[in-house]
GROMACS .gro file of C-alpha atoms in nm:
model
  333
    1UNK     CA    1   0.000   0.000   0.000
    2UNK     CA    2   0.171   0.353  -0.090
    3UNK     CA    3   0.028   0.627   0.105
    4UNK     CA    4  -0.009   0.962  -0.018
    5UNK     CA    5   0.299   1.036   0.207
    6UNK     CA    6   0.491   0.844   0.022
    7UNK     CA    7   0.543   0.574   0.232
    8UNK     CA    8   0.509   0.231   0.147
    9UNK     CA    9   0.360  -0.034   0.365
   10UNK     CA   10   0.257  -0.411   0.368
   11UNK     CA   11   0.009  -0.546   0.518
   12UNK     CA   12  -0.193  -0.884   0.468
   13UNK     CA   13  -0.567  -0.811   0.469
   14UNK     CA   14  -0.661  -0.913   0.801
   15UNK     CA   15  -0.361  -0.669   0.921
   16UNK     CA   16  -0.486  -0.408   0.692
   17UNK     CA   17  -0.855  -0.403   0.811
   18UNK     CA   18  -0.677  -0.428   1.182
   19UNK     CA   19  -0.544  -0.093   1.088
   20UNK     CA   20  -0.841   0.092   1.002
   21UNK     CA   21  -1.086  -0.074   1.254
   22UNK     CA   22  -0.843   0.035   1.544
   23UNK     CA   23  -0.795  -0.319   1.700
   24UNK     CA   24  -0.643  -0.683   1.637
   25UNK     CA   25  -0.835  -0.822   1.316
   26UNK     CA   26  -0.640  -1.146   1.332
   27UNK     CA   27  -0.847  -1.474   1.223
   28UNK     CA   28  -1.192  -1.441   1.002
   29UNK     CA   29  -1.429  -1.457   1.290
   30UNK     CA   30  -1.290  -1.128   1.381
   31UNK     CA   31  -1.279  -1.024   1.021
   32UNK     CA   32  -1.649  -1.069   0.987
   33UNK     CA   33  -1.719  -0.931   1.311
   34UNK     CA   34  -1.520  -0.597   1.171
   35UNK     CA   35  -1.674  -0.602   0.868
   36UNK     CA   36  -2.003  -0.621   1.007
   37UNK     CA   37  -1.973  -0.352   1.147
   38UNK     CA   38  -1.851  -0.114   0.897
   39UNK     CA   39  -2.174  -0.244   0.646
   40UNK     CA   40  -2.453  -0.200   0.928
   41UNK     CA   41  -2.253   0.159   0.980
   42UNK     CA   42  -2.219   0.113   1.381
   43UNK     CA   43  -1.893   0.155   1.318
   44UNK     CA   44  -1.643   0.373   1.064
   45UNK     CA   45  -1.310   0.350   0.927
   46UNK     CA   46  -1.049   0.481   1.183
   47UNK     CA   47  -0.838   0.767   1.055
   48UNK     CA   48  -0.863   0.645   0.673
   49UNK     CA   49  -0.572   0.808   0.488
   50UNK     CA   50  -0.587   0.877   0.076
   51UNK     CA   51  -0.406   0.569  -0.089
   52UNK     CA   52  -0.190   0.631  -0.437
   53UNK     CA   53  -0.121   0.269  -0.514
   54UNK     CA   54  -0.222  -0.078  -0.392
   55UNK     CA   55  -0.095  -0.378  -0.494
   56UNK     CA   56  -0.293  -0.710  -0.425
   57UNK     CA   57  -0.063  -1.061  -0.442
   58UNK     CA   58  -0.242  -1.337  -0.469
   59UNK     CA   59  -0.517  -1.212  -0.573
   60UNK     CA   60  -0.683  -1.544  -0.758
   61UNK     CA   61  -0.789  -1.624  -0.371
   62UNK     CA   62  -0.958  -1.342  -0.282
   63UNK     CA   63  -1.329  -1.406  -0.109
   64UNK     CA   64  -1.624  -1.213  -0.046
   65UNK     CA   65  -1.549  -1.071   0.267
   66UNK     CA   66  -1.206  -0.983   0.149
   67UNK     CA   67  -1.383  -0.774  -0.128
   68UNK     CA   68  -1.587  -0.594   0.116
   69UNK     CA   69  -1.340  -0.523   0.390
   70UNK     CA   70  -1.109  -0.399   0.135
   71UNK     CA   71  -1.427  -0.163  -0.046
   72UNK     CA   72  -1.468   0.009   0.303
   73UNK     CA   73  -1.108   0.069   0.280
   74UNK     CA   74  -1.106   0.187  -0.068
   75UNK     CA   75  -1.386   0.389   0.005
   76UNK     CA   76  -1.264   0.555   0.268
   77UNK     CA   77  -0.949   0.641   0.127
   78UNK     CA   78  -1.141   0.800  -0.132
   79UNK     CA   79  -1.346   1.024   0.121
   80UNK     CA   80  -1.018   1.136   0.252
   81UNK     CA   81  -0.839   1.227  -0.059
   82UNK     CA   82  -0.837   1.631  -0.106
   83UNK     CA   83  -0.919   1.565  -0.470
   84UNK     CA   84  -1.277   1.427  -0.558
   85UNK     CA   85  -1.164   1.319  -0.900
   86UNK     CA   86  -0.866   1.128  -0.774
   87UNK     CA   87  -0.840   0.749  -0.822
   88UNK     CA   88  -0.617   0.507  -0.661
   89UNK     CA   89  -0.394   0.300  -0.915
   90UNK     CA   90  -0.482  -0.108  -0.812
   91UNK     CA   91  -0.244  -0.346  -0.944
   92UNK     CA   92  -0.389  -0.737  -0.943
   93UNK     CA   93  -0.121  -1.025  -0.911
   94UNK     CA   94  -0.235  -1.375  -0.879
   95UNK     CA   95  -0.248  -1.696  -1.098
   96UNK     CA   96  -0.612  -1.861  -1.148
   97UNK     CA   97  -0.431  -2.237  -1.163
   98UNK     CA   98  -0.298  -2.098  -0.827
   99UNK     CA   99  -0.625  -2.106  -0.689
  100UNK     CA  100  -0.717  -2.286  -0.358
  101UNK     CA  101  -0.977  -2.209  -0.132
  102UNK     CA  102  -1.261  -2.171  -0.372
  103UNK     CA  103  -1.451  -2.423  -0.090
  104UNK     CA  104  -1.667  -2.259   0.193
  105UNK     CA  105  -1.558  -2.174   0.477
  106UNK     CA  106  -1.788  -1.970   0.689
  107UNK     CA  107  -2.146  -1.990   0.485
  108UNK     CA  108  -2.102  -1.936   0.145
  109UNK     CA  109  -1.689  -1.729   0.152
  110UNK     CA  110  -1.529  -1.936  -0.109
  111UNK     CA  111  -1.266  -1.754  -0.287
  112UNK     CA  112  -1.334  -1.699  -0.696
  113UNK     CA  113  -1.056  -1.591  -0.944
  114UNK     CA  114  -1.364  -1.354  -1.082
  115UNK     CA  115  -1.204  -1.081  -0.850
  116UNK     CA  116  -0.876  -1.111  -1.025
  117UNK     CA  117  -1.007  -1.192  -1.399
  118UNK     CA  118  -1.284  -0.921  -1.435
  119UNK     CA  119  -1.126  -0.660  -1.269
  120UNK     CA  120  -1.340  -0.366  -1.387
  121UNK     CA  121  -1.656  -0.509  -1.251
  122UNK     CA  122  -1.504  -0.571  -0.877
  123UNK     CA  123  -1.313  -0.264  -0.862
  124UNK     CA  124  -1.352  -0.030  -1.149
  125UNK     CA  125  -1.521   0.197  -0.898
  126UNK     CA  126  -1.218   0.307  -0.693
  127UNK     CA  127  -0.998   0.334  -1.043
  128UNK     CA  128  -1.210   0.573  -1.237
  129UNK     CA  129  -1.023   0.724  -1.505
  130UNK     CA  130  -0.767   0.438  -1.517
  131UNK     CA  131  -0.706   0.192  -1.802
  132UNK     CA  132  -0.690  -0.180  -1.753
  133UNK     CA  133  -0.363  -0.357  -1.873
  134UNK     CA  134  -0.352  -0.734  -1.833
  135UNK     CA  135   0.031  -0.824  -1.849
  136UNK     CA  136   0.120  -1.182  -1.867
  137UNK     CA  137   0.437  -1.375  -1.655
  138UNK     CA  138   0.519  -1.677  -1.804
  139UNK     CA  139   0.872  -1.689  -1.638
  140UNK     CA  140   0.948  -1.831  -1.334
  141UNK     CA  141   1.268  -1.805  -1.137
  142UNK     CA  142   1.245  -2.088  -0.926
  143UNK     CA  143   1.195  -2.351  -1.123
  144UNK     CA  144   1.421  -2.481  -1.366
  145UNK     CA  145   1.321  -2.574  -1.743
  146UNK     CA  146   1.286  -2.950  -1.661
  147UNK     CA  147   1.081  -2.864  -1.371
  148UNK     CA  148   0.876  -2.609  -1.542
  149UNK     CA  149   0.801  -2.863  -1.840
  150UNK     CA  150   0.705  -3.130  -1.565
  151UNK     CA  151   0.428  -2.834  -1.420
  152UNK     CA  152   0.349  -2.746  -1.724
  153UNK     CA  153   0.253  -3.121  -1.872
  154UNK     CA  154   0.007  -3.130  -1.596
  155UNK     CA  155  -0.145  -2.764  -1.579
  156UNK     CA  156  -0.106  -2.724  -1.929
  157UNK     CA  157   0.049  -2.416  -1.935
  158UNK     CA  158   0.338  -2.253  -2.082
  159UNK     CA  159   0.570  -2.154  -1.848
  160UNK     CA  160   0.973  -2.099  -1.884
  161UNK     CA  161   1.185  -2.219  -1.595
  162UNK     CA  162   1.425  -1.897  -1.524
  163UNK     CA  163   1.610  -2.068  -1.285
  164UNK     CA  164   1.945  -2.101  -1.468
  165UNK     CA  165   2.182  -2.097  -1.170
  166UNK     CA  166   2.063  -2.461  -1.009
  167UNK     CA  167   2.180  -2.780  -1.206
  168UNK     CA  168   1.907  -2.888  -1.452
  169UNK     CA  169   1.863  -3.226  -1.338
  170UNK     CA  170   1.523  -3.447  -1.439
  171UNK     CA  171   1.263  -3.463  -1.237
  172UNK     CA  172   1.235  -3.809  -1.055
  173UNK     CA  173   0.925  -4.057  -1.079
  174UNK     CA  174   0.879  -4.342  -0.854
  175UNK     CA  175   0.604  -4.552  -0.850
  176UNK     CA  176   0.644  -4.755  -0.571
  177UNK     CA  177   0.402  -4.880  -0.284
  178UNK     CA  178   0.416  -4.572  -0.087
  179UNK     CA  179   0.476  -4.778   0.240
  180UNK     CA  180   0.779  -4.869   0.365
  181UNK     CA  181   0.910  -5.247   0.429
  182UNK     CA  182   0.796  -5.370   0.777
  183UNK     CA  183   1.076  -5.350   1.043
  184UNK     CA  184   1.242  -5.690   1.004
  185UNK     CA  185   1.045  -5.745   0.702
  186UNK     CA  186   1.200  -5.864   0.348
  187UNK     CA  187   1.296  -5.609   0.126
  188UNK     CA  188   1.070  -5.517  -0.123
  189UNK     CA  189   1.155  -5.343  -0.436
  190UNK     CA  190   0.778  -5.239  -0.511
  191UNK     CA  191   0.784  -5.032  -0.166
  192UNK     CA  192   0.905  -4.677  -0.126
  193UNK     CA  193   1.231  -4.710   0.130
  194UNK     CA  194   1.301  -4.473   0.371
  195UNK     CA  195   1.645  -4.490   0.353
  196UNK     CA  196   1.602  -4.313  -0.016
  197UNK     CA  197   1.411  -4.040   0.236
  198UNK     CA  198   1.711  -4.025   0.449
  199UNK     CA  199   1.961  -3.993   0.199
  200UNK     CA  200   1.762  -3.746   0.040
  201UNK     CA  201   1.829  -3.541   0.397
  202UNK     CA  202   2.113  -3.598   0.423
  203UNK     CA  203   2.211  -3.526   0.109
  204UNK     CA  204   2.062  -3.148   0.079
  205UNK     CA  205   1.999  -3.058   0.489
  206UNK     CA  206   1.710  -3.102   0.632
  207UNK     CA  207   1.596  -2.723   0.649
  208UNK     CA  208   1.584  -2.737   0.254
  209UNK     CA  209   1.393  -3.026   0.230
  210UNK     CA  210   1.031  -3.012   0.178
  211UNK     CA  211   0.796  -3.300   0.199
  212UNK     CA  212   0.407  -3.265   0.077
  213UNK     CA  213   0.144  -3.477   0.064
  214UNK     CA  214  -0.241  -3.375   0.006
  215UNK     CA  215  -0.303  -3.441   0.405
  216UNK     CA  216  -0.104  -3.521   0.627
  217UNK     CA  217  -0.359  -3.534   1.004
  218UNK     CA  218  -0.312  -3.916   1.007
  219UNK     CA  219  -0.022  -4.101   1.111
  220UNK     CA  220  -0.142  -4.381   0.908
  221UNK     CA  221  -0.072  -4.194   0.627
  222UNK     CA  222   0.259  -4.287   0.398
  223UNK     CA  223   0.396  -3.982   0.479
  224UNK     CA  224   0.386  -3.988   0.813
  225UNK     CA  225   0.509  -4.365   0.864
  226UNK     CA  226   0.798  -4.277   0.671
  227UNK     CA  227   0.869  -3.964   0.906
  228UNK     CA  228   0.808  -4.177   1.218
  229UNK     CA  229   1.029  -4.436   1.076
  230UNK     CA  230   1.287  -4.168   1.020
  231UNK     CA  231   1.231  -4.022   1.377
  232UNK     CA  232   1.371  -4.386   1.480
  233UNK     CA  233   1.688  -4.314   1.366
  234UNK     CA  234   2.013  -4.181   1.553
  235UNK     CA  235   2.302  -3.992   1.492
  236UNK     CA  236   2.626  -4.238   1.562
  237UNK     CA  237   2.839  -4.004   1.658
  238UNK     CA  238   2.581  -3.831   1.908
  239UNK     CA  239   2.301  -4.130   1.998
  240UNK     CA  240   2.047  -3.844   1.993
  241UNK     CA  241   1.753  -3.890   1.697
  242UNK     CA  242   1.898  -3.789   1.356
  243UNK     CA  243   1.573  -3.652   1.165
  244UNK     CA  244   1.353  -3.372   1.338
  245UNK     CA  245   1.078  -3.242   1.158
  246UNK     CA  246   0.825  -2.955   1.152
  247UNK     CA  247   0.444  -3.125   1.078
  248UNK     CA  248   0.191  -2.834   0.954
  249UNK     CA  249  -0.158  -2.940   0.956
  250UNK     CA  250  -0.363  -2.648   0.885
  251UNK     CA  251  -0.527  -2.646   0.530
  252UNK     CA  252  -0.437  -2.262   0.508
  253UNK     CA  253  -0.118  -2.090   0.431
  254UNK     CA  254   0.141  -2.040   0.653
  255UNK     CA  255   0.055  -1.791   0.931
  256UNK     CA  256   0.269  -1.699   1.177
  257UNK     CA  257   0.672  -1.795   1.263
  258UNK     CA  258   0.763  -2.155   1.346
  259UNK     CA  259   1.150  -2.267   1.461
  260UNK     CA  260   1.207  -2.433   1.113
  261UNK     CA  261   1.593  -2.453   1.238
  262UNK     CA  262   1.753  -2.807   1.128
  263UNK     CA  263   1.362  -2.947   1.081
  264UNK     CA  264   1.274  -3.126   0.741
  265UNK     CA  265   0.891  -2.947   0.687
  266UNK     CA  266   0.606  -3.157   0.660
  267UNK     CA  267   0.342  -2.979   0.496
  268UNK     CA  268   0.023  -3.065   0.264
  269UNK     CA  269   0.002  -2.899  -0.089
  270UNK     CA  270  -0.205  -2.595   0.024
  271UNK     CA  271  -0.002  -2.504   0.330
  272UNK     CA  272   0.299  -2.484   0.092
  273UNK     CA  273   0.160  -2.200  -0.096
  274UNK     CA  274   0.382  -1.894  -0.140
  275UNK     CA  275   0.698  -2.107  -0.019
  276UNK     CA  276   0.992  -2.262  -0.170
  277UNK     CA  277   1.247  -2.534  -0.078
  278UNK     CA  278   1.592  -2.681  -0.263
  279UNK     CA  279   1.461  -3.029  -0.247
  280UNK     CA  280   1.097  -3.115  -0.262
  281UNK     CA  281   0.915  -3.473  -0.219
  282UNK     CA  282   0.542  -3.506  -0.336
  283UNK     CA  283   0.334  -3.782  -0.255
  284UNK     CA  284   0.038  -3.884  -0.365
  285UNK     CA  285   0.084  -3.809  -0.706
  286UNK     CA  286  -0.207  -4.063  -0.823
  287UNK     CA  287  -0.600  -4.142  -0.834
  288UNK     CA  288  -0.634  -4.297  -0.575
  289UNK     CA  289  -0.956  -4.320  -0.449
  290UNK     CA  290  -1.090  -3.959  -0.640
  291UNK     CA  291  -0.806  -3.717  -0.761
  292UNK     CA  292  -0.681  -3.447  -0.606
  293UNK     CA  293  -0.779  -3.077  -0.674
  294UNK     CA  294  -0.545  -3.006  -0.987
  295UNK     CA  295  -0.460  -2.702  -0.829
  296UNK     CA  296  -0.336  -2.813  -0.503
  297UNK     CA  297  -0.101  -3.050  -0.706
  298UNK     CA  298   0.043  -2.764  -0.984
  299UNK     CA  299   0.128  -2.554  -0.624
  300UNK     CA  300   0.282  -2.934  -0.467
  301UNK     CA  301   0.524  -2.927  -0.789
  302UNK     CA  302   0.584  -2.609  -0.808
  303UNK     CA  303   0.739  -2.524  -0.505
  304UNK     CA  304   1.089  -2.718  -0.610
  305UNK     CA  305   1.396  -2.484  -0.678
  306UNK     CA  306   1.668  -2.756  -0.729
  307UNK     CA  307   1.499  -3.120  -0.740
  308UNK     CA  308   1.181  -3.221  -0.746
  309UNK     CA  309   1.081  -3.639  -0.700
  310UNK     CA  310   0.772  -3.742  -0.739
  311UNK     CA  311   0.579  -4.025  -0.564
  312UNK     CA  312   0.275  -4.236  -0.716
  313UNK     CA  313   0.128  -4.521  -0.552
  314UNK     CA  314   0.089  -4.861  -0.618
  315UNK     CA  315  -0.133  -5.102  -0.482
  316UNK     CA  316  -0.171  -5.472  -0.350
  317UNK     CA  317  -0.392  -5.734  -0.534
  318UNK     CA  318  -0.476  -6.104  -0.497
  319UNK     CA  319  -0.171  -6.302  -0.604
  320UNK     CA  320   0.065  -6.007  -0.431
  321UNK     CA  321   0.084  -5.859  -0.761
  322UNK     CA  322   0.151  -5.483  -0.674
  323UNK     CA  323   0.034  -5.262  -0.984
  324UNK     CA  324   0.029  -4.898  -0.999
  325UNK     CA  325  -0.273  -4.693  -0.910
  326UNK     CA  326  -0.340  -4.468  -1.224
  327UNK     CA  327  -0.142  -4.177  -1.267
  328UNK     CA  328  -0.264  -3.813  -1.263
  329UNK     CA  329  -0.435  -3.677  -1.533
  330UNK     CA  330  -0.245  -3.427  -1.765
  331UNK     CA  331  -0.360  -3.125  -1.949
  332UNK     CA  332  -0.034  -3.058  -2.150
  333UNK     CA  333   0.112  -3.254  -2.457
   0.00000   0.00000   0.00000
């Protein structure tokens, strides 16, 4: 947000509305609450100051009562501004195969792209005067060109891996029983090891290794038993456990600071959103029993700077035949 003062601030929206209503806007109970209040007019913006430019990231995930809490704001900018034909300048970043929470949440919020793709409709009235330029990115700087073909197969898009600096390595495909060998148990080449985990670790550090799966709550999941496993283990020159991990559960984006320090993070596919990592493992990379949202997958594989390995299952039949469940469908050629 630039200020007419010329000072630039961030803010995410539940710290901007925090701002203006005069008190700690920090989760969206509070948010609606605040919100409320402004629409039913008990309440008014506190001190609202002109704005010159705002610039909204991930904007594909905006909701309803983002729309509205940022409108009050937008409003009363307006109001304050010394000129009555001023308009703010809005600039719109975000991705529509980015999107995630288009699922409600409380009633009917569910986030829509609309408020990204048809700009002039949503916000046209706080730009008056102002042209409309869609500009496209197709280059990203993280990922390499064999990752960004990999993304691309399966969100059919056309991006170009920037990321010249990091060795262009292919990306790795297992398809393996996503379960490890039972302790004692033969070894089984159809079953994902976790010793290729380990190494993995080992190999990069553990604070730039990131491992995803679509949910991770149980600790019958794969990933899980493959962290527990790996929790087992113990440094030989120390005897203390080797592996420590940090296990986020929450469906949304990160929120807050965690001690990530010499932790391998755990995450699902939407908590990963808006972070990076070296080395990244996704599991679940099949149909299992319905697929996953295409979306949630495309932000899974595109969170890899260095090396990205893949993980789809396969499955037990009669006989102890293991065959592979199907893969993902692709959009790309």
């Amino acid at each position: 947000v630039l200020f007419r003062s010329s000072r630039v601030e961030c803010y995410t929206i539940h710290g901007l509305v925090s701002r203006f209503a005069g008190r700690i806007v920090n989760d969206d109970h509070k948010l609606i609450r605040a919100v409320g209040e402004w629409d039913s007019g008990r309440e008014a913006l506190l001190n609202p100051i002109p704005l010159d430019l705002v610039m909204l990231d991930e904007a594909q995930d905006l909701r309803p009562i983002f729309h509205r809490a940022l409108s009050h704001i937008f409003s009363g900018s307006r109001s304050a501004s010394s000129s009555a034909s001023s308009s703010m300048q809005l600039c719109l970043v975000g991705d529509p195969k980015q999107l995630l929470y288009d699922f409600a949440t409380f009633g009917n919020d569910k986030a829509s792209a609309s408020y990204f793709l048809e700009p002039e409709r949503h916000w046209g009235q706080f730009t008056v005067g102002r042209k409309w330029v869609r500009l496209p990115l197709s280059v990203s700087y993280r990922l390499t060109p064999n990752i960004a073909s990999f993304c691309n197969l399966f969100w059919g898009t056309s991006m170009v891996g920037g990321n010249t600096s990091s060795p262009n390595v292919p990306v790795e495909y297992y398809i393996k029983y996503p379960y490890p060998h039972s302790a004692g148990g033969e070894e089984d080449n159809n079953k994902l090891a976790t010793r290729t985990l380990a190494r993995i670790i080992d190999e990069h550090g553990p604070e730039n290794v990131l491992f995803l799966a679509q949910s991770i709550k149980s600790d019958k999941l794969p990933i899980r038993v493959h962290v527990n496993e790996l929790m087992k283990i113990k440094d030989k020159s120390t005897g203390l456990q080797k592996y420590n991990f940090h296990i986020k559960e929450t469906v949304r984006g990160y929120e807050g600071k965690a001690d990530l320090t010499n932790k391998v993070r755990v995450w699902t596919f939407c908590g990963s959103k808006g972070c990076e990592a070296d080395v990244v493992v996704v599991f679940g990379f099949d149909i299992f029993s319905r697929p996953h949202s295409l979306n949630q997958i495309g932000v899974a594989l595109s969170r890899a700077k260095k090396r990205l390995l893949v993980i789809q299952g396969k499955k037990y039949v009669p006989g102890n035949n293991c065959i592979p469940l199907p893969y993902y469908p692709v959009l790309g050629n």
